[in-house]
Coordinates of C-alpha atoms in Angstrom, one line a residue:
M1 CA 95.9 91.9 122.6
K2 CA 94.6 91.7 119.1
I3 CA 96.7 92.7 116.1
L4 CA 95.4 93.2 112.6
V5 CA 97.9 92.0 110.0
V6 CA 96.9 93.4 106.6
N7 CA 98.0 92.0 103.3
V8 CA 98.4 94.5 100.5
N9 CA 97.3 92.2 97.7
T10 CA 94.1 90.1 97.2
T11 CA 95.8 86.6 97.1
E12 CA 94.2 84.7 100.0
S13 CA 97.0 82.1 100.1
M14 CA 99.5 84.8 100.7
T15 CA 97.4 86.4 103.4
Q16 CA 97.3 83.0 105.1
S17 CA 101.1 82.6 104.9
I18 CA 101.5 86.1 106.4
G19 CA 99.1 85.3 109.2
D20 CA 100.8 82.0 109.9
A21 CA 104.2 83.7 110.2
A22 CA 102.7 86.3 112.5
R23 CA 101.2 83.7 114.8
A24 CA 104.5 81.8 114.9
V25 CA 106.1 84.6 116.8
A26 CA 103.2 86.2 118.6
G27 CA 103.2 86.1 122.4
P28 CA 100.7 83.7 124.2
G29 CA 98.4 86.6 124.9
S30 CA 98.3 87.9 121.3
Q31 CA 95.6 87.2 118.8
I32 CA 96.5 87.6 115.1
V33 CA 93.7 88.6 112.7
E34 CA 94.9 88.6 109.1
L35 CA 92.9 90.7 106.6
T36 CA 92.8 90.6 102.8
P37 CA 91.7 93.7 100.9
T38 CA 88.4 93.3 99.0
F39 CA 89.8 95.0 95.9
G40 CA 93.1 95.6 94.2
A41 CA 95.7 93.5 92.4
E42 CA 96.6 89.9 93.1
S43 CA 100.2 91.0 93.6
V44 CA 101.6 94.6 94.2
E45 CA 104.5 95.4 91.9
G46 CA 104.8 99.0 90.9
N47 CA 103.4 102.4 91.8
F48 CA 99.9 102.1 90.4
E49 CA 99.2 98.9 92.3
S50 CA 100.9 100.3 95.4
Y51 CA 98.7 103.4 95.5
L52 CA 95.6 101.2 94.8
A53 CA 96.6 98.9 97.6
A54 CA 97.0 101.9 100.0
V55 CA 93.3 102.7 99.6
A56 CA 92.3 99.0 99.8
V57 CA 94.3 98.6 103.0
M58 CA 92.8 101.7 104.6
D59 CA 89.4 100.4 103.5
A60 CA 90.1 97.0 105.1
V61 CA 91.1 98.5 108.4
V62 CA 88.3 101.0 108.7
S63 CA 85.8 98.3 107.7
Y64 CA 86.9 95.9 110.5
R65 CA 84.1 96.2 113.0
D66 CA 85.6 94.6 116.1
S67 CA 88.1 96.2 118.5
Y68 CA 91.9 95.7 118.1
D69 CA 95.1 97.0 119.7
A70 CA 97.5 97.4 116.8
V71 CA 97.8 97.2 113.0
V72 CA 100.7 95.7 111.0
L73 CA 100.9 96.6 107.3
A74 CA 102.4 93.7 105.5
G75 CA 103.5 95.4 102.2
F76 CA 107.2 96.1 101.8
G77 CA 107.9 99.6 100.5
E78 CA 104.2 100.2 99.8
H79 CA 102.3 103.4 100.2
G80 CA 99.5 104.0 102.8
K81 CA 101.1 103.8 106.2
E82 CA 100.7 107.5 106.9
G83 CA 97.0 107.4 106.0
V84 CA 96.3 104.5 108.3
M85 CA 98.1 106.3 111.1
E86 CA 95.7 109.2 110.7
L87 CA 92.6 107.0 110.7
V88 CA 93.2 104.9 113.8
E89 CA 94.1 105.4 117.4
T90 CA 96.2 102.3 117.8
P91 CA 99.9 101.8 116.9
V92 CA 100.5 101.2 113.2
V93 CA 103.7 99.3 112.2
D94 CA 104.9 98.9 108.7
I95 CA 107.1 95.9 107.8
T96 CA 109.6 98.0 105.9
E97 CA 110.3 100.2 108.8
A98 CA 110.2 97.5 111.4
S99 CA 112.6 95.2 109.7
A100 CA 115.1 97.9 109.0
H101 CA 115.1 99.1 112.6
L102 CA 115.7 95.6 113.9
A103 CA 118.4 95.0 111.3
M104 CA 120.2 98.1 112.5
L105 CA 120.3 96.6 116.0
L106 CA 122.1 93.6 114.6
G107 CA 124.9 95.0 112.4
D108 CA 126.3 98.1 110.9
R109 CA 124.8 97.8 107.5
F110 CA 121.9 95.8 106.0
S111 CA 120.8 94.8 102.5
V112 CA 117.3 94.3 101.4
V113 CA 116.5 91.4 99.1
T114 CA 113.3 91.9 97.2
T115 CA 111.3 90.6 94.2
L116 CA 111.3 92.3 90.8
D117 CA 113.9 95.0 89.9
R118 CA 111.1 97.5 89.4
N119 CA 110.4 97.3 93.2
V120 CA 114.0 98.4 94.1
P121 CA 113.5 102.2 93.6
P122 CA 110.2 102.4 95.6
I123 CA 111.9 100.5 98.5
E124 CA 114.9 102.9 98.3
D125 CA 112.5 105.8 98.4
R126 CA 110.7 104.5 101.5
L127 CA 113.9 103.9 103.4
L128 CA 115.0 107.4 102.5
S129 CA 111.7 108.9 103.7
Y130 CA 112.0 106.9 107.0
G131 CA 115.5 108.2 107.5
L132 CA 116.9 104.6 107.3
D133 CA 118.8 104.8 104.0
R134 CA 122.3 105.6 105.5
R135 CA 122.6 102.2 107.0
C136 CA 121.3 100.4 103.9
A137 CA 124.1 98.8 101.9
S138 CA 121.9 97.9 99.0
V139 CA 118.5 96.8 97.8
R140 CA 118.8 93.8 95.5
S141 CA 116.3 92.1 93.2
T142 CA 115.8 88.3 92.9
G143 CA 114.0 88.8 89.6
L144 CA 111.0 86.8 91.0
S145 CA 107.5 88.1 90.9
V146 CA 105.5 88.2 94.2
L147 CA 103.4 85.2 93.1
E148 CA 106.5 83.2 92.3
L149 CA 107.4 83.4 96.0
E150 CA 104.8 80.8 96.7
D151 CA 107.2 78.1 95.5
A152 CA 109.4 78.1 98.6
D153 CA 112.3 76.2 97.0
I154 CA 112.6 78.7 94.1
A155 CA 112.2 81.6 96.5
K156 CA 114.9 80.4 98.9
A157 CA 117.4 79.7 96.2
A158 CA 116.9 83.2 94.6
I159 CA 117.0 85.0 97.9
T160 CA 120.1 83.2 99.1
R161 CA 121.9 83.9 95.8
E162 CA 121.3 87.7 96.2
A163 CA 122.0 87.7 99.9
E164 CA 125.4 86.1 99.2
R165 CA 126.2 88.8 96.7
A166 CA 125.1 91.5 99.2
L167 CA 127.6 90.1 101.7
A168 CA 130.5 89.8 99.3
E169 CA 130.0 92.9 97.2
D170 CA 128.1 95.4 99.3
N171 CA 129.6 94.7 102.7
A172 CA 126.2 93.9 104.2
E173 CA 126.1 92.3 107.7
V174 CA 122.4 91.7 108.0
I175 CA 119.8 90.7 105.3
V176 CA 116.3 92.0 105.3
L177 CA 113.6 90.1 103.3
G178 CA 111.9 92.7 101.2
C179 CA 108.4 91.3 100.6
G180 CA 105.6 90.1 102.8
G181 CA 105.4 87.1 100.6
M182 CA 108.8 86.0 101.9
A183 CA 107.3 85.4 105.4
G184 CA 108.5 82.1 106.8
L185 CA 111.8 81.9 104.9
D186 CA 114.1 83.8 107.2
R187 CA 115.3 81.2 109.7
E188 CA 116.4 78.6 107.1
I189 CA 118.3 81.3 105.1
S190 CA 119.8 82.7 108.2
K191 CA 121.1 79.2 109.2
Q192 CA 122.5 78.6 105.8
L193 CA 124.3 81.9 105.6
G194 CA 125.3 82.2 109.2
I195 CA 124.1 85.8 109.5
P196 CA 121.0 87.5 110.9
V197 CA 118.1 87.5 108.4
V198 CA 115.2 89.8 109.4
E199 CA 111.7 89.2 108.0
G200 CA 109.3 92.1 108.1
V201 CA 106.0 90.5 109.3
T202 CA 107.5 88.9 112.3
A203 CA 109.6 92.0 113.1
A204 CA 106.5 94.2 112.9
V205 CA 104.4 91.9 115.1
K206 CA 107.0 91.9 117.9
L207 CA 107.3 95.7 117.7
A208 CA 103.6 96.1 117.7
E209 CA 103.3 93.9 120.8
S210 CA 106.0 96.0 122.5
L211 CA 104.2 99.3 121.7
V212 CA 100.9 98.0 123.1
A213 CA 102.6 96.6 126.2
L214 CA 104.2 100.0 126.8
E215 CA 100.9 101.7 126.2
L216 CA 102.4 103.8 123.4
S217 CA 100.7 104.8 120.2
T218 CA 100.8 107.4 117.4
S219 CA 101.1 111.0 118.3
K220 CA 98.0 112.9 117.2
V221 CA 99.4 116.3 117.9
R222 CA 100.2 117.3 114.3
S223 CA 101.4 115.1 111.5
Y224 CA 99.0 112.2 112.1
A225 CA 96.0 114.0 113.6
A226 CA 92.7 112.5 112.5
P227 CA 91.4 113.8 109.1
N228 CA 89.3 116.9 109.2
P229 CA 85.6 116.1 109.1
K230 CA 84.3 116.5 105.6
K231 CA 82.2 114.7 103.0
I232 CA 84.1 112.0 101.1
T233 CA 82.2 110.6 98.2
G234 CA 82.1 106.8 97.7
W235 CA 84.5 105.8 100.5
P236 CA 84.8 103.9 102.7
L237 CA 83.2 101.1 100.7
R238 CA 80.3 99.4 102.3
H239 CA 80.8 95.6 102.9
E240 CA 78.2 93.1 103.6

């Protein structure tokens, strides 16, 4: 099977890291194709950049010309999933939802550790909209920007600090890494803390593989039916 893994920002090095994390857990019959939007912000931090990224991600998916079997959206707490679900016939798995679902299989309550504090409310809102908020003990900020996550040592230290606080102060039992840029950091932090740490890209890839193997995809009966045919000016963008 072929799985598209779509970054929400335009930083190619982060797209590569996300793709590498996805390939590390993909089954032997799975091909990972990572995509970078052709427009948008170098990092997505806040509502303006998130809404912009939603359009950019939809554009990247509909502009991909080859066949594929599933889509993984690698933005934590970002907008756009519902739009992609309307546009494609294949399963669409968002890393926010995927990681929270897996975390709930591993403990009673989970805490999300994310980047800047301004990203906490949008993540809380997304968990609420998915019906996953009741099992969320907290959403904690490391204070790091998305681009600062590229320094793995700094990122691991900051994530570990907040994870320890979530365990001690919030009664969390599982930690969820709340940014696609944290891909690849989960196993070392899990080993250090002695608890399950769920990373969204890898969680979403394994769920996407399962949905494809079970021949299950998005219901088109009502909420995610294809958009009604009509003229849309200036979109999708035409790429050479």
